[in-house]
Coordinates of C-alpha atoms in Angstrom, one line a residue:
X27 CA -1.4 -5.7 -23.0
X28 CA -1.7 -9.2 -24.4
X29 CA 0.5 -10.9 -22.0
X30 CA -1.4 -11.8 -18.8
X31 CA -4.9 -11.2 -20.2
X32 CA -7.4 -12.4 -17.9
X33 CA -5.7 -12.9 -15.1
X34 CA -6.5 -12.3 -11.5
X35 CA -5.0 -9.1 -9.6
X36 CA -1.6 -9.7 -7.9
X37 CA -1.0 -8.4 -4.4
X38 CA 2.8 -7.5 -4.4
X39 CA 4.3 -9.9 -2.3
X40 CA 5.9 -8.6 1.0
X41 CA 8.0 -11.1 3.1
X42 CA 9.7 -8.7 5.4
X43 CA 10.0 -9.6 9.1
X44 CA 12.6 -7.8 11.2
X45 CA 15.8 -5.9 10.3
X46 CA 18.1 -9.2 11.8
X47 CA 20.9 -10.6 9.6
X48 CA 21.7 -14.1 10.8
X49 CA 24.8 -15.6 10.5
X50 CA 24.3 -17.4 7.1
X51 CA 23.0 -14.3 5.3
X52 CA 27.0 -13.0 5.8
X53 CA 29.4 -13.4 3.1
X54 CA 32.5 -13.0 5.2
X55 CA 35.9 -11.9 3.0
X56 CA 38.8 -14.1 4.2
X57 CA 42.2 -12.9 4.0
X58 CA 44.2 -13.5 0.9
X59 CA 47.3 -16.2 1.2
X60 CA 50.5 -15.8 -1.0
X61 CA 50.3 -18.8 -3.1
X62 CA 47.0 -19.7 -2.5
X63 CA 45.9 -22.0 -4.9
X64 CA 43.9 -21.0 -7.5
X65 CA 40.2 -21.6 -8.1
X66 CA 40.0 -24.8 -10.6
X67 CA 38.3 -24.1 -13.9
X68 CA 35.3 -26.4 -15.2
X69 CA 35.3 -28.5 -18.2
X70 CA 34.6 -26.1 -21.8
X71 CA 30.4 -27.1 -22.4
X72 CA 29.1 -28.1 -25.8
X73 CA 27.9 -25.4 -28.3
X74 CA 24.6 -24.7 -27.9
X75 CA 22.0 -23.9 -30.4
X76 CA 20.8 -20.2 -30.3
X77 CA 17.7 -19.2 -28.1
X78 CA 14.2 -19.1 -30.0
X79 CA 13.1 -15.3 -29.7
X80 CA 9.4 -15.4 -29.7
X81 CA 7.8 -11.4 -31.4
X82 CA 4.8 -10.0 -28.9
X83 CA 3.7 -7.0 -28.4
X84 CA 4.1 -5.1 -25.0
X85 CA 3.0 -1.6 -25.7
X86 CA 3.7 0.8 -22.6
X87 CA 1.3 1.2 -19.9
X88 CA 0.9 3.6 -16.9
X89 CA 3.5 2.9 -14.2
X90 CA 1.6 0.8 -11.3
X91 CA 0.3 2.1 -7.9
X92 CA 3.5 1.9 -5.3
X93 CA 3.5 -0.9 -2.9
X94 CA 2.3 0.5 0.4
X95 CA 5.8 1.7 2.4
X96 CA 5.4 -0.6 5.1
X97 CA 5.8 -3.4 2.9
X98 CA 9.1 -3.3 1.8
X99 CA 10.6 -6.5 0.7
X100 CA 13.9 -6.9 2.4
X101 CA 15.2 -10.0 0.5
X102 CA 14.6 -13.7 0.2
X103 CA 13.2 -15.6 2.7
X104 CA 14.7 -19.3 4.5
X105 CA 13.8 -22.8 4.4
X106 CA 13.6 -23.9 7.9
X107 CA 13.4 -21.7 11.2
X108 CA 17.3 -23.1 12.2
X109 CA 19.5 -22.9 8.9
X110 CA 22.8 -23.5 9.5
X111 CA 26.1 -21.4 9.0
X112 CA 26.5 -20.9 5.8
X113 CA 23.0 -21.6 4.6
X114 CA 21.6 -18.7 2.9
X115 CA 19.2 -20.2 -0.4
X116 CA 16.8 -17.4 1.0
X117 CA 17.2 -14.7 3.5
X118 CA 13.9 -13.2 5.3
X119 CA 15.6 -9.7 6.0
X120 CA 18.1 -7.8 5.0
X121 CA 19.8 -5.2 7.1
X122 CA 19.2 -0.7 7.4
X123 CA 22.8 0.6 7.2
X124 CA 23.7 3.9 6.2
X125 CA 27.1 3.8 5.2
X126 CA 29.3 7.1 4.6
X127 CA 31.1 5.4 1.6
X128 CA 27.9 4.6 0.1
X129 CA 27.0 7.6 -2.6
X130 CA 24.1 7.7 -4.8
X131 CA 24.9 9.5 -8.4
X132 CA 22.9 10.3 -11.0
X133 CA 23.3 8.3 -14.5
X134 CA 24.2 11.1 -17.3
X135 CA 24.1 10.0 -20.9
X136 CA 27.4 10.1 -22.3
X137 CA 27.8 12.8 -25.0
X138 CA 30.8 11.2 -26.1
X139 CA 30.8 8.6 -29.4
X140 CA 30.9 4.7 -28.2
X141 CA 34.1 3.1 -28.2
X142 CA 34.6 0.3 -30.7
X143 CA 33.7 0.2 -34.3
X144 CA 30.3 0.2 -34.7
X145 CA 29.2 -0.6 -31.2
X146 CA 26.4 1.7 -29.6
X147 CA 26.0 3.5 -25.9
X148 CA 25.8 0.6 -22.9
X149 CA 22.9 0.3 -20.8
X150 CA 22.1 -1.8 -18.1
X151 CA 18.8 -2.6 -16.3
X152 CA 18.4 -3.3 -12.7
X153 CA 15.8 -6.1 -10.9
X154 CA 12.7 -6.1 -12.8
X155 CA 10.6 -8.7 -10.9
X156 CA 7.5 -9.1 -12.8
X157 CA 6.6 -5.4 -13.4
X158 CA 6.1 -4.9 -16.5
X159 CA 4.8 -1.7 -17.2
X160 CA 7.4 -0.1 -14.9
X161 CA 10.1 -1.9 -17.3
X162 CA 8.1 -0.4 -20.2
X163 CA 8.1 2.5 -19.4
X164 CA 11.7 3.0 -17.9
X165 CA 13.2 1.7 -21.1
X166 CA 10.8 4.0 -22.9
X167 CA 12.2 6.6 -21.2
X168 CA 15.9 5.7 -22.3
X169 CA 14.8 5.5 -25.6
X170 CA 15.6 2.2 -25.8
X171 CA 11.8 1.3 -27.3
X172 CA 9.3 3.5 -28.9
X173 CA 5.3 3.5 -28.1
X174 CA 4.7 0.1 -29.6
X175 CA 7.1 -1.5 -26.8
X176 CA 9.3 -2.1 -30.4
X177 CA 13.4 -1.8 -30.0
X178 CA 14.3 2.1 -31.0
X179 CA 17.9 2.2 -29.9
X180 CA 19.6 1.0 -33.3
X181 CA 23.0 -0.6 -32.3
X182 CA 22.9 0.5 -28.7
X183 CA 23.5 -2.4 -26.1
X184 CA 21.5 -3.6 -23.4
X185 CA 22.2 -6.3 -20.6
X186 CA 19.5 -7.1 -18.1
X187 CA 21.2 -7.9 -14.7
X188 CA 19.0 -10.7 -13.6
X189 CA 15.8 -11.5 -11.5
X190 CA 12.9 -10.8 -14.3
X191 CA 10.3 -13.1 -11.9
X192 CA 8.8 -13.7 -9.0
X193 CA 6.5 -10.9 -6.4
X194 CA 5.2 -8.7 -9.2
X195 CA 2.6 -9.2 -11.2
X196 CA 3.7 -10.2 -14.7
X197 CA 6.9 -12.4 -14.6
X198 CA 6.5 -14.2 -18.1
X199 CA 5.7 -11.0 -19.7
X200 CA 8.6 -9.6 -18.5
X201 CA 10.7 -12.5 -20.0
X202 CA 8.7 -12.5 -23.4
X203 CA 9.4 -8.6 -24.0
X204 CA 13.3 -9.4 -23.3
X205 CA 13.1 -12.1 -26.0
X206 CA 11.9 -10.2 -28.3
X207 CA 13.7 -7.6 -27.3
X208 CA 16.7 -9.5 -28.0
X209 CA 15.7 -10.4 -31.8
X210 CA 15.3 -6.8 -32.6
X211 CA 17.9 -5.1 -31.4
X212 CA 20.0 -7.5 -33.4
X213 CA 18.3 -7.3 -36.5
X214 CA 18.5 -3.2 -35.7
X215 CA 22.5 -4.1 -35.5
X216 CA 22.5 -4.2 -31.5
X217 CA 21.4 -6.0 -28.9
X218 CA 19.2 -7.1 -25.8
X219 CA 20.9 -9.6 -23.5
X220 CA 20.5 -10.9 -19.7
X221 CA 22.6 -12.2 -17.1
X222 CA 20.9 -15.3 -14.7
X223 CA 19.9 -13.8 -11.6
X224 CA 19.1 -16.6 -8.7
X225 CA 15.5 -15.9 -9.1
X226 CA 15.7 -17.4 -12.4
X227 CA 17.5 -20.5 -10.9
X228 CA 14.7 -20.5 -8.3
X229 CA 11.9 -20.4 -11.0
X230 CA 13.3 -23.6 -12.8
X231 CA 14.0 -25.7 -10.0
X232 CA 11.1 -24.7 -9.0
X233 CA 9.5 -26.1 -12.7
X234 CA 12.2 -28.9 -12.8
X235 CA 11.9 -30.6 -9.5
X236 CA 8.9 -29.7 -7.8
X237 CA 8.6 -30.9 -4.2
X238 CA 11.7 -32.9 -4.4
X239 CA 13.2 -32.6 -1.6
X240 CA 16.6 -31.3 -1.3
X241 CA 20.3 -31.5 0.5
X242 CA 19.6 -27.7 2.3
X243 CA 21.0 -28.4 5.5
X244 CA 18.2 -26.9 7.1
X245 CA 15.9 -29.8 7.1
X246 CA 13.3 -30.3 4.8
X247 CA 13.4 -28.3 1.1
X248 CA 12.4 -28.1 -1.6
X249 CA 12.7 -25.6 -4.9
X250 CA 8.5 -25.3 -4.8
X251 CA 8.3 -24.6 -1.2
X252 CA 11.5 -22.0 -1.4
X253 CA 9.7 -20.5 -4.8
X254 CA 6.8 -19.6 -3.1
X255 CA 8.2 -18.1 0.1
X256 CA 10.2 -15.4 -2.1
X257 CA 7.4 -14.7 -4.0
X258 CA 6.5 -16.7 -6.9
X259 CA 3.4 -16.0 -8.6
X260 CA 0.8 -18.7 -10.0
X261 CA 0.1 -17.1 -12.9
X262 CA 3.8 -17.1 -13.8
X263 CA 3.9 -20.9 -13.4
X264 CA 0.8 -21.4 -15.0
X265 CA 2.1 -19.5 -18.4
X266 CA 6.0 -20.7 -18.3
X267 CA 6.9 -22.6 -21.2
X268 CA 9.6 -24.8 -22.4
X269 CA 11.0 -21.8 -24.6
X270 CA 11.2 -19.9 -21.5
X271 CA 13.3 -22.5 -19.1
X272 CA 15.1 -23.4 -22.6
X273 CA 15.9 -19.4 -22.7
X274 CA 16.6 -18.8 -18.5
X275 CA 18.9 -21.7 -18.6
X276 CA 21.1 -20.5 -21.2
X277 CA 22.2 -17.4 -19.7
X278 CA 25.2 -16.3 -18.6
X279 CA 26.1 -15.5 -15.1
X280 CA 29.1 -13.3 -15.7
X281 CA 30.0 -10.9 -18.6
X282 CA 33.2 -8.3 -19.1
X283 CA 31.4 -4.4 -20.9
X284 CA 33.4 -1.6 -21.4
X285 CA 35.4 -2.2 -18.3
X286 CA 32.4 -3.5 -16.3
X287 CA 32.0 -6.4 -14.9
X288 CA 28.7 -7.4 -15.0
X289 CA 27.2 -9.4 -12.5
X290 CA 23.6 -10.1 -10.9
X291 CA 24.9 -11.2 -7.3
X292 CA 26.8 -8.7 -4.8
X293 CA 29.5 -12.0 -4.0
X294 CA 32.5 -13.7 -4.6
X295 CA 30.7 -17.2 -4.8
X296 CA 30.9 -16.5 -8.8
X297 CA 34.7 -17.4 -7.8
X298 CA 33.6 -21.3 -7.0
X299 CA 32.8 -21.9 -10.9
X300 CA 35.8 -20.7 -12.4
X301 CA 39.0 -18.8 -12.8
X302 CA 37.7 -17.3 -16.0
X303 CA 34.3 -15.6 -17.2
X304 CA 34.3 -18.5 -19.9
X305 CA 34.6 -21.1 -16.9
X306 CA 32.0 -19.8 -15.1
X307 CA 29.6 -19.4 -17.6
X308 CA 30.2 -23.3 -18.8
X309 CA 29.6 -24.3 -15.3
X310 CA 27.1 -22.9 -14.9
X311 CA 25.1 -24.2 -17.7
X312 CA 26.5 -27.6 -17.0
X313 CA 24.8 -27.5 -13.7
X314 CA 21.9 -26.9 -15.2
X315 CA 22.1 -29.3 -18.0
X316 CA 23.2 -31.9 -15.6
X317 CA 19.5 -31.5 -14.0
X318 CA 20.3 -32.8 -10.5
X319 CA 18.2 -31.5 -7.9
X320 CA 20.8 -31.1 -5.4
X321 CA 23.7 -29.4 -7.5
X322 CA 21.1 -26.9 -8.8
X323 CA 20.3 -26.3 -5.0
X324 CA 24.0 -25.7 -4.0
X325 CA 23.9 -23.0 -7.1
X326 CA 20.9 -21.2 -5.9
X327 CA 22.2 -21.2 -2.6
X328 CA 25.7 -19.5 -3.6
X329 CA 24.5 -16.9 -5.9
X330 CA 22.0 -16.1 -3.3
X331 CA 24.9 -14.8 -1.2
X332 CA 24.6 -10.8 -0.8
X333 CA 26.5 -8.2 1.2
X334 CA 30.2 -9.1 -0.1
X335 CA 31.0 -5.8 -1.2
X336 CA 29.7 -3.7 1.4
X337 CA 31.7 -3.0 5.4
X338 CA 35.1 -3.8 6.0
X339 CA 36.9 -5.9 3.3
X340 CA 34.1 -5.6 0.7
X341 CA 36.5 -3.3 -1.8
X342 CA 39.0 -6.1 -1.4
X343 CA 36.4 -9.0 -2.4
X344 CA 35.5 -6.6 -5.5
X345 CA 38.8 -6.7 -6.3
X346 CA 39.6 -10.1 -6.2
X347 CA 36.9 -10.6 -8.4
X348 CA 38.1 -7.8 -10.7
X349 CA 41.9 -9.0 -10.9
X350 CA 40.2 -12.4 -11.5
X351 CA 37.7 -12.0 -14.3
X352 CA 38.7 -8.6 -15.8
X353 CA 37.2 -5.4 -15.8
X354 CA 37.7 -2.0 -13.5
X355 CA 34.0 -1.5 -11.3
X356 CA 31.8 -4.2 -11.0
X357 CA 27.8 -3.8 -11.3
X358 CA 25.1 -5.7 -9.9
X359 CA 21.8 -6.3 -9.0
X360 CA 20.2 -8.2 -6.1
X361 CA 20.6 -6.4 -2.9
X362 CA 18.1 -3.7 -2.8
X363 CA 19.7 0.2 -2.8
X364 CA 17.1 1.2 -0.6
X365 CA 18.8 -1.0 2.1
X366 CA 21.9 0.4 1.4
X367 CA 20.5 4.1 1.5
X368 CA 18.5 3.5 5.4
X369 CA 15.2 4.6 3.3
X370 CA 12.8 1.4 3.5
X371 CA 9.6 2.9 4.7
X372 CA 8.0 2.3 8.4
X373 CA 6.6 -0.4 10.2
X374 CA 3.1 1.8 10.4
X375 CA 2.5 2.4 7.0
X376 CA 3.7 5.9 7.7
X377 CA 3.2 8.0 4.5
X378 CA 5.3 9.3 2.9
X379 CA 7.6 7.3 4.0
X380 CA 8.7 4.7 1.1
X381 CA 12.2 4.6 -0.6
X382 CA 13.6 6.9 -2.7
X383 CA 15.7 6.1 -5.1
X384 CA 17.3 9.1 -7.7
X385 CA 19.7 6.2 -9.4
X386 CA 22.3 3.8 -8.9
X387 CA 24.9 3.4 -6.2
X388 CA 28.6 3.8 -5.7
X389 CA 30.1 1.8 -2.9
X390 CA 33.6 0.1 -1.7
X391 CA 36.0 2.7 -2.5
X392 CA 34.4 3.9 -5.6
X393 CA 34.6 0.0 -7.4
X394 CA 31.1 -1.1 -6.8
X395 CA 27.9 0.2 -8.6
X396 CA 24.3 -1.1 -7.1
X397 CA 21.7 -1.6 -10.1
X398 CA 18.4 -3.1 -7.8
X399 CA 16.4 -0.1 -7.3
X400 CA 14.3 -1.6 -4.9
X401 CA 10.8 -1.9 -7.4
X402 CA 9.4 -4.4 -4.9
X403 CA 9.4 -1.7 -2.0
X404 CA 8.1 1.1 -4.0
X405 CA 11.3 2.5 -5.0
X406 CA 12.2 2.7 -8.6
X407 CA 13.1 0.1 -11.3
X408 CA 16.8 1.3 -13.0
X409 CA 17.6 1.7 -16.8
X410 CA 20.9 3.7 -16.7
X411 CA 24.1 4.1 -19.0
X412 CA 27.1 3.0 -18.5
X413 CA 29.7 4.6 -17.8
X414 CA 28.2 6.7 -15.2
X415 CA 29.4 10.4 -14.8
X416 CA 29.4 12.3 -11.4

């Protein structure tokens, strides 16, 4: 594989501590008011001018050696031992529940022909964070590419939920194979797109502004320090290039599929940018464009946010954002499923004893699906299609 050539061996990144959720890691659901009002919507940005789609070659590789189990990595880790309420830019654990509402399904292809003139089968890909030849070979599996890493899915559509950097090995290659990804599934009459993950948000602050130091709330922060502690990778720094940021900060953070609402976040912060998709998206960039260190802070710390969806009150935050933005289930990324499953490996190293994951994850009352398969902890990086039939 050309991309990463030479480089030194990556240790996966494990930044898991205890199983404690502090206060600021919550996303509590207030109660809805009649005749609240209504969340403002952001000034319309500027067209932009399409993303340059670099062609290389990332033929498929044997899947990696697992992470050892007692290495799982819960989340995303804090700036400053005291954050306030409210804070959560990084979280150092996540919670082991085992919920009863929470079901694990199996993603069956869909014999049926796609809806819409000419569009093709949806899939969706979970967390890839910087492994590569797991990627490669899931969507190889899928049939999505064919041995040369080449698109081989014709006009079949595929989103990528978010977090493509950052604690495995090959970050940039990840985002170079989307690219091109991208350029040949619409030339093939498709395509390859990607939602912005907060990861992504991290990695060009992290570019962008260095060791500025920024309004946390916690003290001292900055995007480099914060970068590093949820495990950003040297070598991914070292080969980022302007196409890349130009590319990261022109995704969108919210899309409407086939009835899905596509999003890489498990909460309702997405409801502070806008009352539409359009909004959000436009605010979004505008943040980004706007390059102040502090406003980009404030984004990374909201779309940080996990946990909305899950306990009591979580299928009523789905459906506010449903009735909001459109769509009947939402799927996301960023909260791992083995977390949600109780399956995250021992303390010991016990073997045997790492995640397992069969597929995605139903939760809150059937209108939730859960997309990261937990790659970081040895579980399993998802390529599925959407719908998904029990």
């Amino acid at each position: 594989m050309t991309q990463g050539a030479g480089q030194e061996p990556v240790v996966r990144t494990a930044t898991l501590r205890d199983f404690r959720v502090p206060p600021y890691a919550q996303t509590p659901v207030p109660p809805q008011t009649p005749g609240a009002a209504p969340h403002p919507s952001p000034p319309p940005r500027a067209p932009e001018p399409p993303a340059p789609a670099p062609h290389t070659s990332a033929p498929p590789h044997p899947p990696a050696p697992p992470a050892p189990a007692h290495l799982p990595h819960p989340g995303n880790v804090a700036v400053g031992d005291e954050p306030p309420e409210g804070y959560t830019p990084t979280e150092r654990d996540l919670p082991v529940i085992n919920r009863g509402d929470t079901v694990q399904v199996q993603a069956v292809p869909d014999p049926r022909p796609a809806s819409g003139e000419g569009r093709g089968p949806l899939f969706v890909v979970g967390d890839v964070h910087g492994y590569l030849d797991e990627l490669v070979a899931a969507l190889a599996a899928q049939g999505l590419i064919d041995a040369d890493g080449n698109w081989a899915a014709g006009n079949a559509r595929l989103w990528f939920l978010g977090d493509f950097t950052d604690r495995g090995p090959d970050g940039i290659g990840v985002i170079d194979l989307v690219m091109r990804l991208s350029a040949e599934a619409a030339a093939a009459g498709g395509y390859c797109k990607a939602l912005m993950g907060n990861h992504e948000l991290l990695l060009i602050g992290a570019k962008r502004f260095c060791d500025t130091p920024v309004n946390s709330g916690a003290g001292t922060a900055t995007f480099q320090a914060a970068w590093l502690l949820n495990g950003g990778q040297k070598s991914d720094m070292d080969r980022l290039q302007d196409v890349h940021l130009q590319w990261m900060s022109r995704l969108d953070a919210v899309v409407e599929e086939d009835g899905h609402l596509l999003m890489h976040s498990d909460t309702t912060a997405y409801l502070d940018y806008g009352s539409t998709i359009e909004d959000v998206n436009d605010t979004v960039t505008a943040i980004l464009t706007r390059n102040d260190a502090d406003e980009c802070w404030d984004l990374f710390r909201k779309l940080t946010k996990r946990f909305a969806f899950r306990d009591e009150g979580g299928a009523e935050a789905v459906r506010e954002l449903l009735t909001t933005y459109g769509g009947q289930r939402v799927v996301h990324g960023h909260s791992p499923i083995p977390y949600l499953l109780g399956e995250v490996g021992t303390e010991d190293g016990e073997k045997g004893s790492g995640p397992v994951v069969n597929g995605p994850h139903v939760y809150a009352d059937g209108l939730a699906i859960a997309m990261d398969g937990g790659v970081t902890m040895a579980g399993k990086l998802l390529v599925v299609q959407l719908p998904l039939h029990d």
